[in-house]
Amino acid sequence: MAKFKFKFDSVKKVKEALEKKAQKELALIDLHIEQHGQLKLKLLDEINSIRRSVYNKKISAAELRFNSQYKSSIHNKIKENDQEIKTLDKQKNEKVEEVIQKTIEKKMLIKLEQNHFEEFTAVENKNELKEFDELAVQKFARTKK
């Protein structure tokens, strides 16, 4: 029996590599989203600590003004962080679509390979049966003489 060789094997390998690359990029985007989420929590904790520090002691008007400006700068950072998270979410959705597309392409090639293999085995089995029939006819012809 001959060895099966899928003629689109190199294309399949490239598709698998592209799919893995897209999955890694998606994981990286998820990591960035997680990091920005952690940064937002830290900024919110910092705002809460400023609020607690104002209530616990007497402070001057200059310190109060400074704390107010500091809180507003932190709020601006939070808004920028939220905007970055929205951008990353949009990129994530695009990457998810890309990964889905790459997976579909890879699965199509796998299915094509299976179909080619089934055709190959059917043809090989048919050829083997012909050879066995020929051998049987030759053996029968020798024993008849």
mmCIF file of N, CA and C in Angstrom:
data_model
loop_
_atom_site.group_PDB
_atom_site.id
_atom_site.type_symbol
_atom_site.label_atom_id
_atom_site.label_comp_id
_atom_site.label_asym_id
_atom_site.label_seq_id
_atom_site.Cartn_x
_atom_site.Cartn_y
_atom_site.Cartn_z
ATOM 1 N N MET A 1 0.844 -1.174 0.000
ATOM 2 C CA MET A 1 0.000 0.000 0.000
ATOM 3 C C MET A 1 0.894 1.243 0.000
ATOM 4 N N ALA A 2 0.550 2.207 -0.815
ATOM 5 C CA ALA A 2 1.325 3.451 -0.914
ATOM 6 C C ALA A 2 1.057 4.337 0.292
ATOM 7 N N LYS A 3 1.987 5.241 0.528
ATOM 8 C CA LYS A 3 1.855 6.139 1.655
ATOM 9 C C LYS A 3 0.999 7.341 1.255
ATOM 10 N N PHE A 4 0.096 7.750 2.160
ATOM 11 C CA PHE A 4 -0.788 8.888 1.891
ATOM 12 C C PHE A 4 -0.029 10.189 2.097
ATOM 13 N N LYS A 5 -0.132 11.078 1.113
ATOM 14 C CA LYS A 5 0.488 12.403 1.196
ATOM 15 C C LYS A 5 -0.585 13.421 0.842
ATOM 16 N N PHE A 6 -0.935 14.274 1.815
ATOM 17 C CA PHE A 6 -1.949 15.311 1.596
ATOM 18 C C PHE A 6 -1.288 16.468 0.864
ATOM 19 N N LYS A 7 -1.835 16.827 -0.279
ATOM 20 C CA LYS A 7 -1.167 17.826 -1.111
ATOM 21 C C LYS A 7 -1.268 19.239 -0.544
ATOM 22 N N PHE A 8 -2.185 19.479 0.383
ATOM 23 C CA PHE A 8 -2.315 20.795 0.997
ATOM 24 C C PHE A 8 -1.771 20.819 2.432
ATOM 25 N N ASP A 9 -0.854 19.923 2.721
ATOM 26 C CA ASP A 9 -0.313 19.818 4.076
ATOM 27 C C ASP A 9 0.417 21.100 4.491
ATOM 28 N N SER A 10 1.165 21.682 3.585
ATOM 29 C CA SER A 10 1.882 22.922 3.921
ATOM 30 C C SER A 10 0.910 24.065 4.180
ATOM 31 N N VAL A 11 -0.177 24.112 3.422
ATOM 32 C CA VAL A 11 -1.197 25.140 3.643
ATOM 33 C C VAL A 11 -1.853 24.940 5.011
ATOM 34 N N LYS A 12 -2.098 23.685 5.357
ATOM 35 C CA LYS A 12 -2.697 23.373 6.659
ATOM 36 C C LYS A 12 -1.780 23.814 7.796
ATOM 37 N N LYS A 13 -0.497 23.573 7.647
ATOM 38 C CA LYS A 13 0.455 23.980 8.691
ATOM 39 C C LYS A 13 0.491 25.502 8.841
ATOM 40 N N VAL A 14 0.438 26.209 7.718
ATOM 41 C CA VAL A 14 0.428 27.673 7.767
ATOM 42 C C VAL A 14 -0.841 28.162 8.461
ATOM 43 N N LYS A 15 -1.975 27.570 8.130
ATOM 44 C CA LYS A 15 -3.243 27.961 8.762
ATOM 45 C C LYS A 15 -3.201 27.701 10.267
ATOM 46 N N GLU A 16 -2.623 26.582 10.674
ATOM 47 C CA GLU A 16 -2.505 26.287 12.104
ATOM 48 C C GLU A 16 -1.599 27.305 12.791
ATOM 49 N N ALA A 17 -0.512 27.683 12.130
ATOM 50 C CA ALA A 17 0.397 28.672 12.716
ATOM 51 C C ALA A 17 -0.289 30.038 12.841
ATOM 52 N N LEU A 18 -1.049 30.411 11.828
ATOM 53 C CA LEU A 18 -1.771 31.685 11.895
ATOM 54 C C LEU A 18 -2.831 31.679 12.983
ATOM 55 N N GLU A 19 -3.475 30.530 13.161
ATOM 56 C CA GLU A 19 -4.476 30.423 14.221
ATOM 57 C C GLU A 19 -3.817 30.564 15.598
ATOM 58 N N LYS A 20 -2.694 29.895 15.799
ATOM 59 C CA LYS A 20 -1.985 29.994 17.080
ATOM 60 C C LYS A 20 -1.519 31.422 17.337
ATOM 61 N N LYS A 21 -1.048 32.092 16.290
ATOM 62 C CA LYS A 21 -0.600 33.471 16.434
ATOM 63 C C LYS A 21 -1.767 34.366 16.847
ATOM 64 N N ALA A 22 -2.916 34.186 16.218
ATOM 65 C CA ALA A 22 -4.096 34.986 16.563
ATOM 66 C C ALA A 22 -4.544 34.693 17.995
ATOM 67 N N GLN A 23 -4.446 33.436 18.413
ATOM 68 C CA GLN A 23 -4.819 33.089 19.792
ATOM 69 C C GLN A 23 -3.873 33.746 20.793
ATOM 70 N N LYS A 24 -2.584 33.789 20.467
ATOM 71 C CA LYS A 24 -1.619 34.447 21.359
ATOM 72 C C LYS A 24 -1.900 35.938 21.450
ATOM 73 N N GLU A 25 -2.218 36.554 20.313
ATOM 74 C CA GLU A 25 -2.542 37.978 20.310
ATOM 75 C C GLU A 25 -3.797 38.248 21.136
ATOM 76 N N LEU A 26 -4.776 37.355 21.038
ATOM 77 C CA LEU A 26 -5.997 37.497 21.831
ATOM 78 C C LEU A 26 -5.686 37.379 23.321
ATOM 79 N N ALA A 27 -4.833 36.455 23.683
ATOM 80 C CA ALA A 27 -4.448 36.292 25.081
ATOM 81 C C ALA A 27 -3.713 37.536 25.583
ATOM 82 N N LEU A 28 -2.898 38.120 24.729
ATOM 83 C CA LEU A 28 -2.172 39.334 25.099
ATOM 84 C C LEU A 28 -3.141 40.498 25.325
ATOM 85 N N ILE A 29 -4.135 40.619 24.479
ATOM 86 C CA ILE A 29 -5.145 41.670 24.654
ATOM 87 C C ILE A 29 -5.903 41.450 25.960
ATOM 88 N N ASP A 30 -6.264 40.193 26.248
ATOM 89 C CA ASP A 30 -6.932 39.883 27.519
ATOM 90 C C ASP A 30 -6.065 40.282 28.711
ATOM 91 N N LEU A 31 -4.770 40.051 28.598
ATOM 92 C CA LEU A 31 -3.851 40.420 29.667
ATOM 93 C C LEU A 31 -3.826 41.933 29.865
ATOM 94 N N HIS A 32 -3.806 42.680 28.772
ATOM 95 C CA HIS A 32 -3.819 44.141 28.875
ATOM 96 C C HIS A 32 -5.123 44.642 29.503
ATOM 97 N N ILE A 33 -6.225 44.023 29.132
ATOM 98 C CA ILE A 33 -7.517 44.407 29.728
ATOM 99 C C ILE A 33 -7.489 44.154 31.224
ATOM 100 N N GLU A 34 -6.959 43.014 31.614
ATOM 101 C CA GLU A 34 -6.864 42.679 33.041
ATOM 102 C C GLU A 34 -5.978 43.686 33.769
ATOM 103 N N GLN A 35 -4.865 44.059 33.168
ATOM 104 C CA GLN A 35 -3.965 45.028 33.795
ATOM 105 C C GLN A 35 -4.637 46.384 33.962
ATOM 106 N N HIS A 36 -5.386 46.806 32.951
ATOM 107 C CA HIS A 36 -6.090 48.085 33.059
ATOM 108 C C HIS A 36 -7.198 48.012 34.107
ATOM 109 N N GLY A 37 -7.822 46.861 34.232
ATOM 110 C CA GLY A 37 -8.828 46.685 35.279
ATOM 111 C C GLY A 37 -8.204 46.795 36.668
ATOM 112 N N GLN A 38 -7.028 46.188 36.835
ATOM 113 C CA GLN A 38 -6.324 46.284 38.119
ATOM 114 C C GLN A 38 -5.903 47.724 38.407
ATOM 115 N N LEU A 39 -5.459 48.447 37.384
ATOM 116 C CA LEU A 39 -5.071 49.850 37.550
ATOM 117 C C LEU A 39 -6.261 50.691 37.986
ATOM 118 N N LYS A 40 -7.421 50.426 37.404
ATOM 119 C CA LYS A 40 -8.634 51.164 37.779
ATOM 120 C C LYS A 40 -8.970 50.912 39.246
ATOM 121 N N LEU A 41 -8.858 49.665 39.682
ATOM 122 C CA LEU A 41 -9.139 49.359 41.087
ATOM 123 C C LEU A 41 -8.164 50.086 42.019
ATOM 124 N N LYS A 42 -6.896 50.159 41.628
ATOM 125 C CA LYS A 42 -5.909 50.863 42.446
ATOM 126 C C LYS A 42 -6.232 52.351 42.530
ATOM 127 N N LEU A 43 -6.633 52.934 41.400
ATOM 128 C CA LEU A 43 -6.971 54.353 41.395
ATOM 129 C C LEU A 43 -8.205 54.629 42.261
ATOM 130 N N LEU A 44 -9.182 53.741 42.190
ATOM 131 C CA LEU A 44 -10.378 53.905 43.030
ATOM 132 C C LEU A 44 -10.031 53.761 44.507
ATOM 133 N N ASP A 45 -9.139 52.841 44.833
ATOM 134 C CA ASP A 45 -8.690 52.695 46.218
ATOM 135 C C ASP A 45 -7.968 53.947 46.691
ATOM 136 N N GLU A 46 -7.212 54.541 45.790
ATOM 137 C CA GLU A 46 -6.492 55.768 46.152
ATOM 138 C C GLU A 46 -7.465 56.912 46.426
ATOM 139 N N ILE A 47 -8.515 57.024 45.619
ATOM 140 C CA ILE A 47 -9.530 58.048 45.864
ATOM 141 C C ILE A 47 -10.202 57.819 47.217
ATOM 142 N N ASN A 48 -10.522 56.564 47.508
ATOM 143 C CA ASN A 48 -11.155 56.252 48.793
ATOM 144 C C ASN A 48 -10.225 56.568 49.963
ATOM 145 N N SER A 49 -8.948 56.310 49.803
ATOM 146 C CA SER A 49 -8.011 56.618 50.889
ATOM 147 C C SER A 49 -7.888 58.129 51.096
ATOM 148 N N ILE A 50 -7.964 58.904 50.024
ATOM 149 C CA ILE A 50 -7.949 60.362 50.160
ATOM 150 C C ILE A 50 -9.189 60.833 50.913
ATOM 151 N N ARG A 51 -10.334 60.275 50.576
ATOM 152 C CA ARG A 51 -11.575 60.649 51.276
ATOM 153 C C ARG A 51 -11.483 60.317 52.763
ATOM 154 N N ARG A 52 -10.949 59.134 53.069
ATOM 155 C CA ARG A 52 -10.832 58.743 54.485
ATOM 156 C C ARG A 52 -9.858 59.647 55.233
ATOM 157 N N SER A 53 -8.782 60.050 54.578
ATOM 158 C CA SER A 53 -7.783 60.887 55.255
ATOM 159 C C SER A 53 -8.335 62.275 55.547
ATOM 160 N N VAL A 54 -9.234 62.781 54.700
ATOM 161 C CA VAL A 54 -9.822 64.104 54.924
ATOM 162 C C VAL A 54 -10.762 64.067 56.125
ATOM 163 N N TYR A 55 -11.496 63.001 56.286
ATOM 164 C CA TYR A 55 -12.477 62.920 57.371
ATOM 165 C C TYR A 55 -11.824 62.659 58.726
ATOM 166 N N ASN A 56 -10.678 62.084 58.766
ATOM 167 C CA ASN A 56 -10.067 61.682 60.028
ATOM 168 C C ASN A 56 -9.297 62.785 60.734
ATOM 169 N N LYS A 57 -8.929 63.852 60.025
ATOM 170 C CA LYS A 57 -8.127 64.880 60.679
ATOM 171 C C LYS A 57 -8.492 66.253 60.149
ATOM 172 N N LYS A 58 -8.031 67.242 60.849
ATOM 173 C CA LYS A 58 -8.256 68.615 60.416
ATOM 174 C C LYS A 58 -7.164 68.975 59.426
ATOM 175 N N ILE A 59 -7.579 69.576 58.306
ATOM 176 C CA ILE A 59 -6.604 69.957 57.288
ATOM 177 C C ILE A 59 -6.848 71.398 56.868
ATOM 178 N N SER A 60 -5.821 71.993 56.321
ATOM 179 C CA SER A 60 -5.934 73.390 55.894
ATOM 180 C C SER A 60 -6.645 73.469 54.550
ATOM 181 N N ALA A 61 -7.003 74.679 54.181
ATOM 182 C CA ALA A 61 -7.704 74.904 52.916
ATOM 183 C C ALA A 61 -6.806 74.542 51.737
ATOM 184 N N ALA A 62 -5.517 74.819 51.858
ATOM 185 C CA ALA A 62 -4.589 74.493 50.768
ATOM 186 C C ALA A 62 -4.508 72.982 50.569
ATOM 187 N N GLU A 63 -4.460 72.252 51.685
ATOM 188 C CA GLU A 63 -4.428 70.785 51.574
ATOM 189 C C GLU A 63 -5.726 70.259 50.986
ATOM 190 N N LEU A 64 -6.842 70.861 51.383
ATOM 191 C CA LEU A 64 -8.142 70.452 50.864
ATOM 192 C C LEU A 64 -8.202 70.711 49.356
ATOM 193 N N ARG A 65 -7.710 71.869 48.918
ATOM 194 C CA ARG A 65 -7.677 72.208 47.500
ATOM 195 C C ARG A 65 -6.763 71.228 46.752
ATOM 196 N N PHE A 66 -5.609 70.941 47.352
ATOM 197 C CA PHE A 66 -4.679 69.991 46.735
ATOM 198 C C PHE A 66 -5.323 68.614 46.582
ATOM 199 N N ASN A 67 -5.982 68.138 47.651
ATOM 200 C CA ASN A 67 -6.646 66.825 47.600
ATOM 201 C C ASN A 67 -7.742 66.808 46.543
ATOM 202 N N SER A 68 -8.468 67.919 46.431
ATOM 203 C CA SER A 68 -9.537 67.999 45.442
ATOM 204 C C SER A 68 -8.964 67.924 44.024
ATOM 205 N N GLN A 69 -7.884 68.656 43.782
ATOM 206 C CA GLN A 69 -7.253 68.619 42.462
ATOM 207 C C GLN A 69 -6.645 67.239 42.190
ATOM 208 N N TYR A 70 -6.081 66.641 43.211
ATOM 209 C CA TYR A 70 -5.502 65.313 43.063
ATOM 210 C C TYR A 70 -6.580 64.287 42.723
ATOM 211 N N LYS A 71 -7.732 64.389 43.398
ATOM 212 C CA LYS A 71 -8.846 63.482 43.107
ATOM 213 C C LYS A 71 -9.341 63.677 41.680
ATOM 214 N N SER A 72 -9.410 64.930 41.240
ATOM 215 C CA SER A 72 -9.887 65.159 39.868
ATOM 216 C C SER A 72 -8.880 64.613 38.849
ATOM 217 N N SER A 73 -7.575 64.712 39.151
ATOM 218 C CA SER A 73 -6.590 64.135 38.228
ATOM 219 C C SER A 73 -6.704 62.607 38.205
ATOM 220 N N ILE A 74 -6.988 62.014 39.348
ATOM 221 C CA ILE A 74 -7.188 60.557 39.393
ATOM 222 C C ILE A 74 -8.438 60.181 38.606
ATOM 223 N N HIS A 75 -9.510 60.977 38.735
ATOM 224 C CA HIS A 75 -10.724 60.710 37.957
ATOM 225 C C HIS A 75 -10.426 60.789 36.456
ATOM 226 N N ASN A 76 -9.587 61.747 36.062
ATOM 227 C CA ASN A 76 -9.200 61.844 34.645
ATOM 228 C C ASN A 76 -8.427 60.602 34.210
ATOM 229 N N LYS A 77 -7.545 60.132 35.076
ATOM 230 C CA LYS A 77 -6.812 58.904 34.765
ATOM 231 C C LYS A 77 -7.767 57.724 34.626
ATOM 232 N N ILE A 78 -8.772 57.674 35.486
ATOM 233 C CA ILE A 78 -9.766 56.587 35.413
ATOM 234 C C ILE A 78 -10.522 56.661 34.094
ATOM 235 N N LYS A 79 -10.896 57.881 33.675
ATOM 236 C CA LYS A 79 -11.604 58.035 32.397
ATOM 237 C C LYS A 79 -10.719 57.589 31.232
ATOM 238 N N GLU A 80 -9.445 57.970 31.258
ATOM 239 C CA GLU A 80 -8.520 57.543 30.208
ATOM 240 C C GLU A 80 -8.366 56.019 30.216
ATOM 241 N N ASN A 81 -8.296 55.466 31.408
ATOM 242 C CA ASN A 81 -8.168 54.019 31.550
ATOM 243 C C ASN A 81 -9.410 53.312 31.003
ATOM 244 N N ASP A 82 -10.589 53.862 31.312
ATOM 245 C CA ASP A 82 -11.828 53.278 30.789
ATOM 246 C C ASP A 82 -11.868 53.345 29.270
ATOM 247 N N GLN A 83 -11.386 54.460 28.716
ATOM 248 C CA GLN A 83 -11.350 54.594 27.260
ATOM 249 C C GLN A 83 -10.399 53.554 26.657
ATOM 250 N N GLU A 84 -9.277 53.339 27.312
ATOM 251 C CA GLU A 84 -8.319 52.330 26.842
ATOM 252 C C GLU A 84 -8.930 50.928 26.921
ATOM 253 N N ILE A 85 -9.688 50.673 27.972
ATOM 254 C CA ILE A 85 -10.355 49.370 28.107
ATOM 255 C C ILE A 85 -11.373 49.182 26.981
ATOM 256 N N LYS A 86 -12.107 50.238 26.634
ATOM 257 C CA LYS A 86 -13.070 50.142 25.536
ATOM 258 C C LYS A 86 -12.352 49.842 24.216
ATOM 259 N N THR A 87 -11.223 50.509 24.003
ATOM 260 C CA THR A 87 -10.444 50.261 22.788
ATOM 261 C C THR A 87 -9.948 48.813 22.755
ATOM 262 N N LEU A 88 -9.458 48.350 23.895
ATOM 263 C CA LEU A 88 -8.977 46.969 23.968
ATOM 264 C C LEU A 88 -10.118 45.975 23.773
ATOM 265 N N ASP A 89 -11.303 46.290 24.297
ATOM 266 C CA ASP A 89 -12.454 45.406 24.090
ATOM 267 C C ASP A 89 -12.815 45.316 22.609
ATOM 268 N N LYS A 90 -12.724 46.449 21.920
ATOM 269 C CA LYS A 90 -13.005 46.444 20.483
ATOM 270 C C LYS A 90 -11.970 45.584 19.755
ATOM 271 N N GLN A 91 -10.696 45.741 20.130
ATOM 272 C CA GLN A 91 -9.647 44.914 19.528
ATOM 273 C C GLN A 91 -9.867 43.440 19.849
ATOM 274 N N LYS A 92 -10.315 43.181 21.073
ATOM 275 C CA LYS A 92 -10.562 41.794 21.485
ATOM 276 C C LYS A 92 -11.654 41.173 20.618
ATOM 277 N N ASN A 93 -12.738 41.918 20.397
ATOM 278 C CA ASN A 93 -13.826 41.390 19.573
ATOM 279 C C ASN A 93 -13.348 41.111 18.153
ATOM 280 N N GLU A 94 -12.506 41.998 17.616
ATOM 281 C CA GLU A 94 -11.962 41.767 16.273
ATOM 282 C C GLU A 94 -11.083 40.524 16.259
ATOM 283 N N LYS A 95 -10.271 40.355 17.291
ATOM 284 C CA LYS A 95 -9.391 39.180 17.364
ATOM 285 C C LYS A 95 -10.196 37.903 17.521
ATOM 286 N N VAL A 96 -11.269 37.961 18.299
ATOM 287 C CA VAL A 96 -12.115 36.773 18.461
ATOM 288 C C VAL A 96 -12.677 36.364 17.103
ATOM 289 N N GLU A 97 -13.137 37.348 16.332
ATOM 290 C CA GLU A 97 -13.644 37.041 14.992
ATOM 291 C C GLU A 97 -12.537 36.450 14.111
ATOM 292 N N GLU A 98 -11.340 37.001 14.230
ATOM 293 C CA GLU A 98 -10.216 36.490 13.445
ATOM 294 C C GLU A 98 -9.880 35.053 13.846
ATOM 295 N N VAL A 99 -9.870 34.781 15.150
ATOM 296 C CA VAL A 99 -9.572 33.420 15.621
ATOM 297 C C VAL A 99 -10.642 32.450 15.124
ATOM 298 N N ILE A 100 -11.884 32.876 15.176
ATOM 299 C CA ILE A 100 -12.973 32.021 14.692
ATOM 300 C C ILE A 100 -12.780 31.721 13.207
ATOM 301 N N GLN A 101 -12.447 32.753 12.436
ATOM 302 C CA GLN A 101 -12.242 32.566 11.004
ATOM 303 C C GLN A 101 -11.069 31.618 10.730
ATOM 304 N N LYS A 102 -9.981 31.808 11.469
ATOM 305 C CA LYS A 102 -8.800 30.943 11.275
ATOM 306 C C LYS A 102 -9.125 29.501 11.656
ATOM 307 N N THR A 103 -9.907 29.319 12.703
ATOM 308 C CA THR A 103 -10.296 27.977 13.130
ATOM 309 C C THR A 103 -11.169 27.306 12.070
ATOM 310 N N ILE A 104 -12.075 28.067 11.506
ATOM 311 C CA ILE A 104 -12.942 27.521 10.458
ATOM 312 C C ILE A 104 -12.100 27.091 9.256
ATOM 313 N N GLU A 105 -11.138 27.944 8.872
ATOM 314 C CA GLU A 105 -10.286 27.596 7.735
ATOM 315 C C GLU A 105 -9.484 26.333 8.014
ATOM 316 N N LYS A 106 -8.962 26.224 9.233
ATOM 317 C CA LYS A 106 -8.178 25.028 9.590
ATOM 318 C C LYS A 106 -9.055 23.779 9.584
ATOM 319 N N LYS A 107 -10.247 23.897 10.124
ATOM 320 C CA LYS A 107 -11.154 22.743 10.162
ATOM 321 C C LYS A 107 -11.572 22.316 8.758
ATOM 322 N N MET A 108 -11.713 23.295 7.855
ATOM 323 C CA MET A 108 -12.047 22.937 6.473
ATOM 324 C C MET A 108 -10.922 22.121 5.854
ATOM 325 N N LEU A 109 -9.693 22.519 6.104
ATOM 326 C CA LEU A 109 -8.557 21.768 5.560
ATOM 327 C C LEU A 109 -8.452 20.378 6.188
ATOM 328 N N ILE A 110 -8.755 20.281 7.485
ATOM 329 C CA ILE A 110 -8.740 18.970 8.141
ATOM 330 C C ILE A 110 -9.803 18.063 7.524
ATOM 331 N N LYS A 111 -10.975 18.617 7.296
ATOM 332 C CA LYS A 111 -12.052 17.841 6.679
ATOM 333 C C LYS A 111 -11.670 17.421 5.263
ATOM 334 N N LEU A 112 -11.044 18.339 4.525
ATOM 335 C CA LEU A 112 -10.586 18.020 3.178
ATOM 336 C C LEU A 112 -9.542 16.903 3.206
ATOM 337 N N GLU A 113 -8.644 16.966 4.192
ATOM 338 C CA GLU A 113 -7.636 15.920 4.327
ATOM 339 C C GLU A 113 -8.293 14.569 4.626
ATOM 340 N N GLN A 114 -9.305 14.577 5.489
ATOM 341 C CA GLN A 114 -10.005 13.328 5.798
ATOM 342 C C GLN A 114 -10.679 12.760 4.552
ATOM 343 N N ASN A 115 -11.300 13.640 3.781
ATOM 344 C CA ASN A 115 -11.959 13.175 2.556
ATOM 345 C C ASN A 115 -10.945 12.604 1.563
ATOM 346 N N HIS A 116 -9.817 13.295 1.412
ATOM 347 C CA HIS A 116 -8.777 12.783 0.510
ATOM 348 C C HIS A 116 -8.231 11.449 0.999
ATOM 349 N N PHE A 117 -8.071 11.306 2.305
ATOM 350 C CA PHE A 117 -7.570 10.052 2.861
ATOM 351 C C PHE A 117 -8.568 8.922 2.615
ATOM 352 N N GLU A 118 -9.843 9.200 2.790
ATOM 353 C CA GLU A 118 -10.867 8.177 2.538
ATOM 354 C C GLU A 118 -10.858 7.757 1.067
ATOM 355 N N GLU A 119 -10.730 8.730 0.164
ATOM 356 C CA GLU A 119 -10.653 8.406 -1.260
ATOM 357 C C GLU A 119 -9.401 7.587 -1.558
ATOM 358 N N PHE A 120 -8.315 7.983 -0.938
ATOM 359 C CA PHE A 120 -7.043 7.279 -1.131
ATOM 360 C C PHE A 120 -7.154 5.827 -0.677
ATOM 361 N N THR A 121 -7.718 5.607 0.503
ATOM 362 C CA THR A 121 -7.845 4.237 1.010
ATOM 363 C C THR A 121 -8.805 3.421 0.150
ATOM 364 N N ALA A 122 -9.866 4.060 -0.346
ATOM 365 C CA ALA A 122 -10.802 3.337 -1.212
ATOM 366 C C ALA A 122 -10.109 2.893 -2.503
ATOM 367 N N VAL A 123 -9.333 3.786 -3.094
ATOM 368 C CA VAL A 123 -8.617 3.447 -4.329
ATOM 369 C C VAL A 123 -7.568 2.375 -4.053
ATOM 370 N N GLU A 124 -6.860 2.491 -2.958
ATOM 371 C CA GLU A 124 -5.837 1.503 -2.619
ATOM 372 C C GLU A 124 -6.469 0.131 -2.356
ATOM 373 N N ASN A 125 -7.590 0.124 -1.652
ATOM 374 C CA ASN A 125 -8.280 -1.149 -1.401
ATOM 375 C C ASN A 125 -8.748 -1.777 -2.710
ATOM 376 N N LYS A 126 -9.243 -0.950 -3.608
ATOM 377 C CA LYS A 126 -9.693 -1.456 -4.902
ATOM 378 C C LYS A 126 -8.519 -2.044 -5.682
ATOM 379 N N ASN A 127 -7.382 -1.360 -5.652
ATOM 380 C CA ASN A 127 -6.176 -1.862 -6.343
ATOM 381 C C ASN A 127 -5.695 -3.165 -5.719
ATOM 382 N N GLU A 128 -5.720 -3.257 -4.395
ATOM 383 C CA GLU A 128 -5.307 -4.494 -3.723
ATOM 384 C C GLU A 128 -6.230 -5.644 -4.094
ATOM 385 N N LEU A 129 -7.523 -5.366 -4.141
ATOM 386 C CA LEU A 129 -8.468 -6.419 -4.535
ATOM 387 C C LEU A 129 -8.191 -6.905 -5.955
ATOM 388 N N LYS A 130 -7.857 -5.981 -6.857
ATOM 389 C CA LYS A 130 -7.517 -6.376 -8.225
ATOM 390 C C LYS A 130 -6.279 -7.268 -8.235
ATOM 391 N N GLU A 131 -5.275 -6.889 -7.436
ATOM 392 C CA GLU A 131 -4.052 -7.694 -7.364
ATOM 393 C C GLU A 131 -4.350 -9.087 -6.806
ATOM 394 N N PHE A 132 -5.161 -9.147 -5.745
ATOM 395 C CA PHE A 132 -5.517 -10.451 -5.166
ATOM 396 C C PHE A 132 -6.307 -11.297 -6.149
ATOM 397 N N ASP A 133 -7.208 -10.662 -6.885
ATOM 398 C CA ASP A 133 -7.973 -11.394 -7.895
ATOM 399 C C ASP A 133 -7.042 -11.943 -8.979
ATOM 400 N N GLU A 134 -6.092 -11.133 -9.393
ATOM 401 C CA GLU A 134 -5.138 -11.562 -10.415
ATOM 402 C C GLU A 134 -4.306 -12.735 -9.906
ATOM 403 N N LEU A 135 -3.846 -12.636 -8.640
ATOM 404 C CA LEU A 135 -3.091 -13.738 -8.059
ATOM 405 C C LEU A 135 -3.936 -15.010 -7.966
ATOM 406 N N ALA A 136 -5.186 -14.845 -7.591
ATOM 407 C CA ALA A 136 -6.071 -16.008 -7.481
ATOM 408 C C ALA A 136 -6.297 -16.648 -8.842
ATOM 409 N N VAL A 137 -6.471 -15.829 -9.868
ATOM 410 C CA VAL A 137 -6.677 -16.360 -11.221
ATOM 411 C C VAL A 137 -5.423 -17.090 -11.678
ATOM 412 N N GLN A 138 -4.248 -16.502 -11.403
ATOM 413 C CA GLN A 138 -2.997 -17.160 -11.806
ATOM 414 C C GLN A 138 -2.813 -18.475 -11.060
ATOM 415 N N LYS A 139 -3.127 -18.498 -9.780
ATOM 416 C CA LYS A 139 -2.984 -19.730 -8.987
ATOM 417 C C LYS A 139 -3.953 -20.791 -9.501
ATOM 418 N N PHE A 140 -5.175 -20.364 -9.810
ATOM 419 C CA PHE A 140 -6.156 -21.303 -10.325
ATOM 420 C C PHE A 140 -5.723 -21.865 -11.685
ATOM 421 N N ALA A 141 -5.144 -20.988 -12.527
ATOM 422 C CA ALA A 141 -4.686 -21.431 -13.852
ATOM 423 C C ALA A 141 -3.537 -22.425 -13.704
ATOM 424 N N ARG A 142 -2.653 -22.248 -12.724
ATOM 425 C CA ARG A 142 -1.527 -23.185 -12.527
ATOM 426 C C ARG A 142 -2.023 -24.532 -12.011
ATOM 427 N N THR A 143 -3.006 -24.504 -11.131
ATOM 428 C CA THR A 143 -3.495 -25.768 -10.573
ATOM 429 C C THR A 143 -4.367 -26.539 -11.582
ATOM 430 N N LYS A 144 -4.913 -25.864 -12.554
ATOM 431 C CA LYS A 144 -5.754 -26.490 -13.579
ATOM 432 C C LYS A 144 -4.921 -27.308 -14.558
ATOM 433 N N LYS A 145 -3.697 -26.915 -14.764
ATOM 434 C CA LYS A 145 -2.845 -27.609 -15.742
ATOM 435 C C LYS A 145 -2.393 -28.918 -15.297
#
